[in-house]
PDB file of C-alpha atoms in Angstrom:
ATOM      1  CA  UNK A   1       0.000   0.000   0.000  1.00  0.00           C
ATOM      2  CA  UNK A   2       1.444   3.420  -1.350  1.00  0.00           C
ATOM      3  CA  UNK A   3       1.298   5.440   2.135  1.00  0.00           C
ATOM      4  CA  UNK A   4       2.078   9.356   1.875  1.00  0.00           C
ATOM      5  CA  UNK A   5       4.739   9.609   4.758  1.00  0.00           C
ATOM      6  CA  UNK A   6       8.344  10.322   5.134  1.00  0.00           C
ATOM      7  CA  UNK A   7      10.868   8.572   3.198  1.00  0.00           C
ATOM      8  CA  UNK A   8      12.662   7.180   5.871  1.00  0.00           C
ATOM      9  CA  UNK A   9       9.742   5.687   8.164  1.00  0.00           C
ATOM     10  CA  UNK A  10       8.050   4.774   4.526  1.00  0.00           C
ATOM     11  CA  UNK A  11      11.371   2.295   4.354  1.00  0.00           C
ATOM     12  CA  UNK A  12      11.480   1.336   8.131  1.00  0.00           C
ATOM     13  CA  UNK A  13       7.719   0.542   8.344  1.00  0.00           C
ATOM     14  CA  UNK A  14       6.751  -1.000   4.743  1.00  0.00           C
ATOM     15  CA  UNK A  15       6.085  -4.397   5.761  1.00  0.00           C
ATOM     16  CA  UNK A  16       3.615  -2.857   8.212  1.00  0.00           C
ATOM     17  CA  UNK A  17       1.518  -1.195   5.277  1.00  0.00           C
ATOM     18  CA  UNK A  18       1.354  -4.190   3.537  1.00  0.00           C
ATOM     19  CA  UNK A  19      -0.753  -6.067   6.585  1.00  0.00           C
ATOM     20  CA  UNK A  20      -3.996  -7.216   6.927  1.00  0.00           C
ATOM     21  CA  UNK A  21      -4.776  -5.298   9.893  1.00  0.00           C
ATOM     22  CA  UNK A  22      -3.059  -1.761   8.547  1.00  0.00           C
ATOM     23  CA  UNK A  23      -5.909  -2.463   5.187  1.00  0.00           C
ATOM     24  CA  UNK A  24      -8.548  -2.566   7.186  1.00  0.00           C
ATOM     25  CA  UNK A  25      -7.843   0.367   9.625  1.00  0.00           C
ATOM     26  CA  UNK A  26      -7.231   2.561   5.415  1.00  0.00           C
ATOM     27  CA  UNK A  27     -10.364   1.807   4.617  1.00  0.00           C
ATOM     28  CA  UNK A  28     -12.144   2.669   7.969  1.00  0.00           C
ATOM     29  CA  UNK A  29     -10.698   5.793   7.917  1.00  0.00           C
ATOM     30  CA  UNK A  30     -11.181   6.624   4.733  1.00  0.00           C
ATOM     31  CA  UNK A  31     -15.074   6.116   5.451  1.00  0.00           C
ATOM     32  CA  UNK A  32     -14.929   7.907   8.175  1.00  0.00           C
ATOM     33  CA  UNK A  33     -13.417  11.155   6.713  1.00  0.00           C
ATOM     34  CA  UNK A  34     -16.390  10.744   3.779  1.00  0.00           C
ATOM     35  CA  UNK A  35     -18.965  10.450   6.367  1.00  0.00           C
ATOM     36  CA  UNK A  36     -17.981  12.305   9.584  1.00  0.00           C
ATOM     37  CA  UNK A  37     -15.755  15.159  10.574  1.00  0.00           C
ATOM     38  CA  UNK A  38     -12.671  13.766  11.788  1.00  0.00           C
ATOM     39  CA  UNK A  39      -9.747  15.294  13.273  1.00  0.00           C
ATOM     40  CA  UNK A  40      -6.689  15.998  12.376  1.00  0.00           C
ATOM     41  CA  UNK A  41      -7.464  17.353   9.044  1.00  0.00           C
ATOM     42  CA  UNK A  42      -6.532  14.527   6.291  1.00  0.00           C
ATOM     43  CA  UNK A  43      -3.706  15.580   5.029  1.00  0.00           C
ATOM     44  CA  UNK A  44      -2.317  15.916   8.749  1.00  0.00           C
ATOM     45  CA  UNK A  45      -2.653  12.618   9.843  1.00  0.00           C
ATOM     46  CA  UNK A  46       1.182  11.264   9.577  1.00  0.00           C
ATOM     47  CA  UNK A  47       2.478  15.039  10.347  1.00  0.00           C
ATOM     48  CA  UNK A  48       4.355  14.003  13.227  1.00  0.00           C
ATOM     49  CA  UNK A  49       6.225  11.986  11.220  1.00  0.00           C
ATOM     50  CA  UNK A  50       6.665  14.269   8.463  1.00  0.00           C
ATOM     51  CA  UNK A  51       8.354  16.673  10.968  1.00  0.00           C
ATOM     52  CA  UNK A  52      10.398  14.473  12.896  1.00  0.00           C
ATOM     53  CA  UNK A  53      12.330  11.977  10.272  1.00  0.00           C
ATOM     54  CA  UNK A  54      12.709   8.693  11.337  1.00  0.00           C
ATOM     55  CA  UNK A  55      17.144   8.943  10.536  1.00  0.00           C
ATOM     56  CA  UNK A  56      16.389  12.744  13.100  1.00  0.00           C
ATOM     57  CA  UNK A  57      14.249  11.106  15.683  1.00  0.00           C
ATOM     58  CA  UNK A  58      15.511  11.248  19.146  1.00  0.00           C
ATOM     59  CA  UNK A  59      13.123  11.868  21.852  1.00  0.00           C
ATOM     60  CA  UNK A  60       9.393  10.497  21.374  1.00  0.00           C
ATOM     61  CA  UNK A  61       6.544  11.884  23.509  1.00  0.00           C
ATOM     62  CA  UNK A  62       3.884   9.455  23.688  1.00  0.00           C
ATOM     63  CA  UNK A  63      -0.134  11.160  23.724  1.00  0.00           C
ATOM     64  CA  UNK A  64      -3.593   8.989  23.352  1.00  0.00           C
ATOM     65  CA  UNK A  65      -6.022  10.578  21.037  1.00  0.00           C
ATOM     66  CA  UNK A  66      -5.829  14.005  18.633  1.00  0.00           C
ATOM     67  CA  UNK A  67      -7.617  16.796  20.306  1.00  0.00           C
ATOM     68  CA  UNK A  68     -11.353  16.357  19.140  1.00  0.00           C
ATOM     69  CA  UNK A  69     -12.663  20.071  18.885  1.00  0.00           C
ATOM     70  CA  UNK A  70     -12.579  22.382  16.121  1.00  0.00           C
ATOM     71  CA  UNK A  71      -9.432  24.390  14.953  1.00  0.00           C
ATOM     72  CA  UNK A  72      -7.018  21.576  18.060  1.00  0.00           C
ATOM     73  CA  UNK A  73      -5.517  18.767  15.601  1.00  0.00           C
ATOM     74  CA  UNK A  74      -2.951  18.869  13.621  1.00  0.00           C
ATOM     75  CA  UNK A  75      -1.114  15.977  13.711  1.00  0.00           C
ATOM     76  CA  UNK A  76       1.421  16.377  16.866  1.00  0.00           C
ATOM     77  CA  UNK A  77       0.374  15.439  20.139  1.00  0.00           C
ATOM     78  CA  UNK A  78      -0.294  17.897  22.616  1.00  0.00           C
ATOM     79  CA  UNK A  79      -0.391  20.700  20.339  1.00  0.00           C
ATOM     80  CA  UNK A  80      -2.646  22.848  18.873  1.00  0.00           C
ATOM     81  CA  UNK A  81      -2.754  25.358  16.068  1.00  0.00           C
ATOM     82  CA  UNK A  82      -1.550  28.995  16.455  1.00  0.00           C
ATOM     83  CA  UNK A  83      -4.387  31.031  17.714  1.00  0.00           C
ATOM     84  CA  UNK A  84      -5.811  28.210  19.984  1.00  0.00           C
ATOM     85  CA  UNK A  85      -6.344  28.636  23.569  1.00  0.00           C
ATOM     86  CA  UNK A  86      -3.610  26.177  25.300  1.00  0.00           C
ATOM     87  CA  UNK A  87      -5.438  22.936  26.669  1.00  0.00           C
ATOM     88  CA  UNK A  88      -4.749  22.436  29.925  1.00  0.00           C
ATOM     89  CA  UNK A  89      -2.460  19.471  29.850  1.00  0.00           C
ATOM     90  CA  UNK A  90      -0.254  21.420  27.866  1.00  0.00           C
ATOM     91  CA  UNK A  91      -0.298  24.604  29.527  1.00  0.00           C
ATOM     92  CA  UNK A  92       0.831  22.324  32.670  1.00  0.00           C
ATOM     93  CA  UNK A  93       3.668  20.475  30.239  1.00  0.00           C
ATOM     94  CA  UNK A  94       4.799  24.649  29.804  1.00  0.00           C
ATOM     95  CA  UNK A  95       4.531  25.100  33.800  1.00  0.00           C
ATOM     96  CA  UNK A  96       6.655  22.065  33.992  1.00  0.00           C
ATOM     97  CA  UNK A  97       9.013  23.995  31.584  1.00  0.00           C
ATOM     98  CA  UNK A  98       9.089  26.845  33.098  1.00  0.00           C
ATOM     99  CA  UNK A  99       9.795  25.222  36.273  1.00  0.00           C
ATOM    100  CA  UNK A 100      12.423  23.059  35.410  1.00  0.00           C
ATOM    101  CA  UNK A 101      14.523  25.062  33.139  1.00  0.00           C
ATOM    102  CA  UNK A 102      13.202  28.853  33.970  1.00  0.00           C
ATOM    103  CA  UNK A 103      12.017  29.425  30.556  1.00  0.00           C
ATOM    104  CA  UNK A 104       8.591  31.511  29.964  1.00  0.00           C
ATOM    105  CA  UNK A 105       5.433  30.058  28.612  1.00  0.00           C
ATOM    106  CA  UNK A 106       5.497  30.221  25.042  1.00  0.00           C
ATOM    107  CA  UNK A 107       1.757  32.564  23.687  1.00  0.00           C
ATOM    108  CA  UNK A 108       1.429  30.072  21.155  1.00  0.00           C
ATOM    109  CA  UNK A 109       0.616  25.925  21.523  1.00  0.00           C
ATOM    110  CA  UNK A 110       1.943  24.922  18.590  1.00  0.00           C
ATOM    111  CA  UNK A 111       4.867  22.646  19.389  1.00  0.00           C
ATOM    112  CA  UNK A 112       5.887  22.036  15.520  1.00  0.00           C
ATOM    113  CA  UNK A 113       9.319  23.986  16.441  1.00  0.00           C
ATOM    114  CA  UNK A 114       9.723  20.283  19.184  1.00  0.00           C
ATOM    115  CA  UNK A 115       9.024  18.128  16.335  1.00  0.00           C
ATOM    116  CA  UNK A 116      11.234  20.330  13.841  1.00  0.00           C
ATOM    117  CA  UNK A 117      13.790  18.718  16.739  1.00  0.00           C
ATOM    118  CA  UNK A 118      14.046  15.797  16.104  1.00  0.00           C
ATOM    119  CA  UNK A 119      10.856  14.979  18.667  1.00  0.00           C
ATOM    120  CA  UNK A 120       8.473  12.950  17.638  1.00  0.00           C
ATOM    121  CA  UNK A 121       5.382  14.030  19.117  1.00  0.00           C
ATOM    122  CA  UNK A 122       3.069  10.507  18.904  1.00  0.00           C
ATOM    123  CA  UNK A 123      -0.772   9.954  19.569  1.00  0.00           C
ATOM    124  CA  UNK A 124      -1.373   5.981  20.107  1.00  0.00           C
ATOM    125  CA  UNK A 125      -4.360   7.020  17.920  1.00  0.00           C
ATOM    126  CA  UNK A 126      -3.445   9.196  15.228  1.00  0.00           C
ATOM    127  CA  UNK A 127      -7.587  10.242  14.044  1.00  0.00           C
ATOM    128  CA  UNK A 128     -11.079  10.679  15.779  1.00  0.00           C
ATOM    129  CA  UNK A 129     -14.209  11.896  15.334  1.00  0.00           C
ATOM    130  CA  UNK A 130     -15.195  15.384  16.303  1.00  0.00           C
ATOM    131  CA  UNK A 131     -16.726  15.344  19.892  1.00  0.00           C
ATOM    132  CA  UNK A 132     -16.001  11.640  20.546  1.00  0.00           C
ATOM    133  CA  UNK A 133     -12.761  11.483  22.175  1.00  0.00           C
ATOM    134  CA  UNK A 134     -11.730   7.657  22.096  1.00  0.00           C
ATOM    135  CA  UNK A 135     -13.703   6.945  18.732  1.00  0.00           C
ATOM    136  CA  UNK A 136     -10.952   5.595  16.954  1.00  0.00           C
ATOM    137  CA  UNK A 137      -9.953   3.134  19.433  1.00  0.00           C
ATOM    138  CA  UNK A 138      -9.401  -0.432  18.782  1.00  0.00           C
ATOM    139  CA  UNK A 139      -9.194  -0.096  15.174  1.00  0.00           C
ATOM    140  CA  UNK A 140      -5.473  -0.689  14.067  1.00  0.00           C
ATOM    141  CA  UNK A 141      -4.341   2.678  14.935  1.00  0.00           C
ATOM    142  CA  UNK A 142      -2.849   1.216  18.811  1.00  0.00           C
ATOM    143  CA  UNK A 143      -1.135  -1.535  16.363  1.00  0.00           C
ATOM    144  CA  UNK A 144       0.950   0.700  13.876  1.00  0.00           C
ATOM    145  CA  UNK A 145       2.020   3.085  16.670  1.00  0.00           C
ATOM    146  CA  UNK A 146       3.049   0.106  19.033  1.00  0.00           C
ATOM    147  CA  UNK A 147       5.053  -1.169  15.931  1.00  0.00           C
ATOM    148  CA  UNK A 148       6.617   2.271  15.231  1.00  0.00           C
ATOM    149  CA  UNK A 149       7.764   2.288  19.076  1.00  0.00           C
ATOM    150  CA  UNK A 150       9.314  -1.415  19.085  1.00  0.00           C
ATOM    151  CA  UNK A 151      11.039   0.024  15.253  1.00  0.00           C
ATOM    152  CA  UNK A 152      12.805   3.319  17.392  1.00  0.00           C
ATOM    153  CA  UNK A 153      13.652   0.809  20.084  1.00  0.00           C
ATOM    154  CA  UNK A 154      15.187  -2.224  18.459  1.00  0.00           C
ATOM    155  CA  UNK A 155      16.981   0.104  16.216  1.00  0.00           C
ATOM    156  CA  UNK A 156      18.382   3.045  17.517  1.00  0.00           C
ATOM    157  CA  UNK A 157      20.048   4.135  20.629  1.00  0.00           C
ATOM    158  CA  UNK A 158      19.632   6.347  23.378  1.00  0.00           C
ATOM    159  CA  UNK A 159      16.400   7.993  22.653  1.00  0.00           C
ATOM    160  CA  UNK A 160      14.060   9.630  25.046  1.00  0.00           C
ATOM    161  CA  UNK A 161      11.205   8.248  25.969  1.00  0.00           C
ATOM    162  CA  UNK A 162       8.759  10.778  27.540  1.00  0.00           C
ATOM    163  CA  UNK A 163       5.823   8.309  29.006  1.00  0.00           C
ATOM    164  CA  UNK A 164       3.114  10.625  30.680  1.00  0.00           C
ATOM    165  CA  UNK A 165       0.193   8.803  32.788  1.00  0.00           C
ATOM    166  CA  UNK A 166      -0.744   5.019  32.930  1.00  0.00           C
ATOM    167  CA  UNK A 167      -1.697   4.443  28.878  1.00  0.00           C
ATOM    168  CA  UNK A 168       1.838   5.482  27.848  1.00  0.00           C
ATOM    169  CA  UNK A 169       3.586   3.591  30.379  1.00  0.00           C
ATOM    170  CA  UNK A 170       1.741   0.472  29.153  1.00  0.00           C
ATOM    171  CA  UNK A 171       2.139   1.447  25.863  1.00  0.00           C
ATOM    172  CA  UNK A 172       5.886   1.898  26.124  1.00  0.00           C
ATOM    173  CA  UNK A 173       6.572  -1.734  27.806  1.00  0.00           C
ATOM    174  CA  UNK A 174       8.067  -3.006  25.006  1.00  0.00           C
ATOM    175  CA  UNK A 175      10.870  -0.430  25.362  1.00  0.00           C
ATOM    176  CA  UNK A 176      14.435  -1.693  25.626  1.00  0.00           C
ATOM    177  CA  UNK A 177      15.381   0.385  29.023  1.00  0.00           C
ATOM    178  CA  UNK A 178      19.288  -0.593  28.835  1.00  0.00           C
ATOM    179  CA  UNK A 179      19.600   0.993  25.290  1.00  0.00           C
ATOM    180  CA  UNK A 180      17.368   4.032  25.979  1.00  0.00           C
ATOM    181  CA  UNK A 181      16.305   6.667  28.401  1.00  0.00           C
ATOM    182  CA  UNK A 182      12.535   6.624  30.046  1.00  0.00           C
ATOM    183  CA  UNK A 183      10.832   9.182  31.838  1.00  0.00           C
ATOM    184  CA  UNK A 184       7.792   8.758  33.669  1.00  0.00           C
ATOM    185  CA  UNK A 185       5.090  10.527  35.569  1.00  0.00           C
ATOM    186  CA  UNK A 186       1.885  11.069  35.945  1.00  0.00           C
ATOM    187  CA  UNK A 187      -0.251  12.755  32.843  1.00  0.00           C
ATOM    188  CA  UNK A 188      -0.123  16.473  32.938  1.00  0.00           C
ATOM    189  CA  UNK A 189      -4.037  17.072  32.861  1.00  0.00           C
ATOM    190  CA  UNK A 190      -5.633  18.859  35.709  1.00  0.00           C
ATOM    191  CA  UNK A 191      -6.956  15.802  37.624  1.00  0.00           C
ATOM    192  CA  UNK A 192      -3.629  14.218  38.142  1.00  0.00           C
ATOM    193  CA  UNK A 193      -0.546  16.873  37.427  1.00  0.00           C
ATOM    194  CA  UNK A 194       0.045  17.513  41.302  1.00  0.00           C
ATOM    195  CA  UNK A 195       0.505  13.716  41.805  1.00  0.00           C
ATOM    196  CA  UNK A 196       4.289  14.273  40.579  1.00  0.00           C
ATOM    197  CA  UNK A 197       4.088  15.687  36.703  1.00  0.00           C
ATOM    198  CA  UNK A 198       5.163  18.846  38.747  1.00  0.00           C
ATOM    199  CA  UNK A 199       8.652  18.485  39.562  1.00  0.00           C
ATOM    200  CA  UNK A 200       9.466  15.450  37.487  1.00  0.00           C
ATOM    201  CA  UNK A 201      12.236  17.653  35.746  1.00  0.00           C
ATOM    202  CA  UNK A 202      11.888  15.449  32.534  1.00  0.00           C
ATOM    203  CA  UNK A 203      13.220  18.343  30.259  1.00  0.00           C
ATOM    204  CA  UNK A 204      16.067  18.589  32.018  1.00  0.00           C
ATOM    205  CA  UNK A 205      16.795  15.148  32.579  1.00  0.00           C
ATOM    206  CA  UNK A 206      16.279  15.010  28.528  1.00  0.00           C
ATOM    207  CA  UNK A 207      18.705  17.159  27.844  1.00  0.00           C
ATOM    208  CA  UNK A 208      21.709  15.685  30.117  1.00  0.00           C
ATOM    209  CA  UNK A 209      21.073  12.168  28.741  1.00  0.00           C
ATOM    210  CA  UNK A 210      21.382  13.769  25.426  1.00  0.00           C
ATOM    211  CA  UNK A 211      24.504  15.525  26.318  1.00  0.00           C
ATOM    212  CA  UNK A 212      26.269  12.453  27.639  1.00  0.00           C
ATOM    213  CA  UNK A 213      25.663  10.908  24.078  1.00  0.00           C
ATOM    214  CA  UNK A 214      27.272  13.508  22.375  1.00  0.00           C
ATOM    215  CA  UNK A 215      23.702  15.059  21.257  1.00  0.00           C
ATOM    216  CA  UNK A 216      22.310  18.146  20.889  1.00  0.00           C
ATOM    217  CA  UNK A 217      19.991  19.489  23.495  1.00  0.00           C
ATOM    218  CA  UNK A 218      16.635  20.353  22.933  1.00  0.00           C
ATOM    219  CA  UNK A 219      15.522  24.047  22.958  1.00  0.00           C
ATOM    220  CA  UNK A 220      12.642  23.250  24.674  1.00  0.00           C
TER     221      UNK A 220
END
């Protein structure tokens, strides 16, 4: 199956495009765009990978479903277009920021200038339907994104794993821990940020792992 995405995770995830279940999930979506309105906007759907090139990828911040209001989506987790109002897990992920490294909180909630790093910026469930968060569930979507995290962790080293709240901790147990970095805490929505997303210093601890391994760090 001919799948519009970047070269290199084209190359690195081929044999997944050409499975039974990946088919299946094409055409659901592609009835579902005819027949409802979905988020992200179609042509958005792979953007996170699109920004952050599989050869570029280095850190990987795991989310659960696309924002599912008008104008949110747009293909990176957490992030929103310019001109939204920040959601309030990420205007705690900018506290967190702010906190940790003593940098302001950014007007705008686009995080495309992350992704432009070399972060990919992952939903488990890359589309759903407008108003019905978790509507895309159990399709294939939780299949192709597991596969794309056991790809970055079989065959690279010392990545980032940034696993926020219960889902992406399960999500991320496939995760080879002595060949990468993982970060955990609790999600950084309202009901559950003071249970130790505040103060987990992740973007710090990012950037001195990256360091150490001769990287780049990350202007968060």
């Amino acid at each position: 199956m001919d799948v519009r995405i970047e070269s290199g995770w084209k190359a690195i995830l081929a044999e997944e495009f050409e499975k039974a279940y990946f088919t299946e999930l094409v055409f659901f979506v592609k009835e579902e765009y005819n027949s409802r309105r979905i988020y992200p906007p179609g042509s958005q759907v792979f953007r996170s990978f699109e920004f952050s090139p599989y050869e570029k990828t280095r850190i990987v911040i795991l989310g659960q479903d696309p924002y599912h209001g008008p104008g949110q989506a747009h293909g990176l987790c957490f992030s929103v277009n310019d001109g939204v109002p920040l959601p309030p897990s990420l205007r705690n992920i900018y506290k967190e920021i702010k906190n940790d490294l003593g940098l302001e909180i950014p007007v705008s909630g686009n995080l495309q200038r992350w992704a432009t790093q070399g972060i990919l910026l992952l939903n488990a469930t890359l589309t759903v339907r407008d108003g019905q968060p978790g509507s895309h569930q159990g399709k294939g979507w939780e299949q192709f994104t597991d596969r794309v995290i056991s790809l970055l962790s079989e065959n690279k080293e010392n990545l980032v794993f940034m696993l926020w709240g219960s889902y992406a901790q399960k999500k991320g147990a496939m995760i080879d821990r002595s060949r990468h970095l993982v970060l955990e805490a609790p999600h950084p929505s309202p009901l559950s940020v003071h249970r130790g997303f505040f103060g987990c210093h992740h973007f710090s601890k990012a950037n001195l792992y990256l360091e150490k391994h001769g990287l780049d760090k990350v202007d968060w």
